[in-house]
């Protein structure tokens, strides 16, 4: 008899007023009992709509049935069969718009907590078994993967399982892409990312860090060196600025810089050499998940007031509801329908405040979206000494400008065949934010998976000739 | 991880290290830089490639001890390793097409960066004048190297303790006024020096290339920490530079941005000094 409770089993969390002073994980995860109880809410429906909502098509009801039985190892095997990074996706996926959005239980009440269960299973496996996968029999074919974010890790994992000799080229000193430099420790502990990377190297994937593709080494040279196919998963790491006065004053950061200093360089930890300006008050500009991450980091770095400035209203905010909720609990102050027009100089070249205007939403346009309009004469000054621009990112031009024959669109995104992820150059595939512009971790993972399948098909054909 | 194969102390505060980095040596060109990180807890700092040897597969860096990381770097010896060494980054220097004569102006440790510029121009058959400026005699570096790759080499000291007395700008103006025609001036050194060289050449309309040194983190264009204003537009020095037209750069803004962490940097250095004192005491006991 299924558990007909309308609500998910709640997940324990650190107290908001404790956690906003530390970088430890906010959500503490299910215990085995909680997981088994939540698992019994799954109806194991025949048509399995949830699976279609998952970009990497995890066999959801199957793994949940194993959780209900208490056979967590079997549950892990089912998940890891299609998902290379379960402890990551279970934490950072927007499940409410993917698997859980299609859950039958969501018609009346809350959906099954698929993400929390996935996370529980992955964490249980890491803590109790943590067996490294065995290196599959090699087929002797070399393939290269550019970047080591979620798209690349997934692609590399699938290719390695087929027996390819995979080399990942990463520009930074640590693998993981946005998982290590962007998403903070309190949402995704870095030890967990490292464990996923370790599993990949156990599969025989060779990881070359400090390799800036297009500078140290380029794609033509990869083919000369005997790599037979290349996957580009270089992401969208180029930050946007507003183009307003005062944006180059000391104390104005892009969210990328702010988060990289904190997450990758560990500026928040004693003994690490990278500095970060400690704010009295900080304004974070933008309404996405990155803005939430930056705001919550600023609070943890000791800022008294942290404001999130967004030019539309809360309904239109692209950030996950859960992240906005967490931010509010931690004392982040939201200033909606507000836009900066000028960063003020304190007289010494540092940020002395932010001049803002109030906005209003016009009637919906043809696209159905209500455009924000300035309320004339509503200018006011906000007292802050740090401003973090979190306006979105676009693909870095480095690879497209150094690889002849790669077609891109107006926004600088690599163009691919949507079915195969093949670029305009033979043997070169791409996926993730490098193709779509800034999107989600799980979409990147889905794209990496798709690309691995078509690279396998391409190479199989090539070698059977 | 790269290995240090040669160390040479050029003056009490300036050190040369040659490291094994064959992939970078294969691609490096004058004007480009590397980013390094000493160890797991280290920060990433940019340093210009002062020389490269494609056959030996080595890169030479020359740096001044100005804070924690450069102090620690200067303490390393031949055979030691540097954990991360990334490059070549940035765009190589581009001279005006058909340039026949250039003046390379170096200031202090900036001479280390000016040197590969002079060397490259000289190798391409361009007539090279070098003006190298230092505070005083005891910090003069690379004099022989400069002489080997230039047609005329002028060493200047602020106090007149060596070479000619005066700033590099005085010598530069003197040469231009005496009728020497330069197709380009390349100025590398402290920001005020690059600013005043640019101001000196501006009335004459001589193309002036400066190599900017803003704060960097990744060095690959993903954070904008190194943004500078050039010709009224925002540029990222790590990917659009580090070379820019000196007549278009907002030097005052750059100076201001470079001062953001000064207090914290001093603290870090202090912390390191305390740590070293502690170590020394423990060793004595």
XYZ file of C-alpha atoms in Angstrom, chain B residues 80-243:
164
model
C 61.914 22.822 -7.183
C 58.481 22.692 -8.785
C 55.668 25.162 -9.346
C 52.272 23.490 -9.124
C 50.407 25.310 -11.893
C 51.855 27.147 -14.865
C 49.381 28.143 -17.583
C 49.928 29.809 -20.927
C 50.795 31.371 -23.216
C 47.969 33.803 -22.469
C 46.981 37.104 -24.015
C 47.713 38.334 -27.512
C 51.263 38.736 -28.834
C 52.526 42.265 -29.455
C 51.668 43.638 -32.876
C 53.909 46.270 -34.379
C 52.718 48.593 -37.126
C 53.228 46.915 -40.480
C 56.570 47.661 -42.093
C 58.037 49.214 -38.944
C 61.700 50.041 -39.540
C 62.773 51.572 -36.263
C 61.291 51.261 -32.784
C 62.142 52.488 -29.336
C 61.688 50.030 -26.487
C 61.326 51.793 -23.145
C 61.638 49.749 -19.964
C 61.190 50.839 -16.390
C 62.583 48.859 -13.437
C 61.450 45.246 -13.447
C 59.367 46.139 -16.529
C 62.670 45.831 -18.394
C 62.231 42.081 -18.066
C 59.132 42.364 -20.198
C 60.654 44.942 -22.510
C 63.562 42.617 -23.208
C 61.661 39.982 -25.282
C 60.115 42.864 -27.240
C 63.536 44.250 -28.106
C 64.804 40.768 -28.896
C 61.910 39.974 -31.231
C 62.154 43.298 -33.093
C 65.912 42.920 -33.430
C 65.545 39.370 -34.780
C 63.112 40.673 -37.399
C 65.674 43.168 -38.635
C 64.040 46.234 -37.132
C 66.355 48.924 -35.821
C 65.947 48.938 -32.032
C 66.735 51.701 -29.546
C 66.409 50.760 -25.893
C 65.887 53.200 -23.046
C 66.024 51.368 -19.734
C 65.319 53.329 -16.581
C 66.089 52.447 -12.954
C 65.952 54.211 -9.603
C 69.650 53.732 -9.006
C 72.714 51.710 -9.993
C 72.153 48.784 -7.621
C 68.937 47.692 -9.301
C 70.069 47.825 -12.941
C 69.182 44.551 -14.689
C 69.640 42.971 -18.124
C 72.081 45.580 -19.415
C 74.167 43.089 -21.398
C 71.090 41.359 -22.740
C 69.650 44.667 -23.954
C 72.929 45.692 -25.569
C 72.990 42.406 -27.491
C 69.598 43.030 -29.094
C 69.629 46.775 -29.722
C 71.308 49.272 -31.969
C 71.451 51.928 -29.264
C 70.985 51.259 -25.580
C 70.564 54.051 -23.045
C 70.635 53.223 -19.340
C 69.051 55.912 -17.203
C 69.040 56.264 -13.418
C 66.894 58.663 -11.425
C 69.823 59.599 -9.175
C 72.516 59.506 -11.843
C 74.440 56.738 -10.060
C 74.813 54.871 -13.354
C 74.384 55.660 -17.056
C 72.687 58.979 -17.655
C 70.765 60.845 -15.004
C 67.034 61.407 -15.541
C 63.731 59.777 -16.407
C 63.218 57.684 -19.528
C 60.770 60.256 -20.867
C 63.498 62.926 -20.936
C 65.731 60.703 -23.040
C 62.868 59.695 -25.316
C 61.887 63.305 -25.978
C 65.492 64.226 -26.593
C 65.872 61.485 -29.208
C 62.628 62.365 -30.965
C 63.526 66.078 -30.975
C 66.952 65.291 -32.370
C 65.176 63.938 -35.439
C 65.093 60.176 -34.845
C 62.001 58.727 -36.484
C 60.272 55.896 -34.622
C 57.481 53.843 -36.183
C 56.494 52.719 -32.710
C 57.407 53.093 -29.063
C 56.913 50.118 -26.755
C 56.712 51.154 -23.096
C 56.702 48.655 -20.240
C 57.101 49.478 -16.576
C 55.250 51.026 -13.649
C 51.882 52.523 -14.606
C 52.955 56.182 -14.089
C 55.963 55.598 -16.344
C 53.796 54.119 -19.132
C 51.371 56.969 -18.703
C 54.096 59.616 -19.082
C 55.769 57.874 -22.021
C 52.364 57.885 -23.726
C 51.938 61.572 -22.932
C 55.425 62.262 -24.322
C 54.758 60.593 -27.670
C 51.185 61.781 -28.122
C 51.982 65.234 -29.569
C 54.272 63.573 -32.127
C 51.629 61.028 -33.139
C 53.983 58.105 -32.583
C 52.184 54.785 -32.146
C 52.793 53.795 -28.509
C 52.209 50.294 -27.227
C 51.937 49.687 -23.482
C 51.695 46.372 -21.644
C 49.129 46.621 -18.864
C 49.350 44.794 -15.566
C 45.908 44.747 -13.920
C 44.859 42.260 -11.247
C 44.019 38.901 -12.805
C 42.501 35.673 -11.544
C 41.872 33.184 -14.351
C 43.619 34.967 -17.232
C 41.292 33.416 -19.822
C 38.507 35.998 -20.065
C 35.973 34.496 -17.703
C 35.841 36.995 -14.856
C 36.651 40.520 -15.966
C 38.835 41.157 -12.909
C 41.400 42.624 -15.319
C 39.026 44.994 -17.096
C 40.483 48.269 -18.267
C 39.054 51.202 -20.170
C 40.677 51.733 -23.572
C 39.341 54.350 -25.953
C 36.273 54.643 -23.726
C 35.459 50.939 -24.069
C 35.723 48.121 -21.520
C 38.424 45.586 -22.418
C 39.665 42.478 -20.635
C 43.467 42.770 -20.537
C 43.936 38.983 -20.349
C 42.290 38.275 -23.709
C 42.151 41.617 -25.540
C 45.652 42.602 -24.346
C 47.785 42.897 -22.320
C 49.111 45.309 -25.003
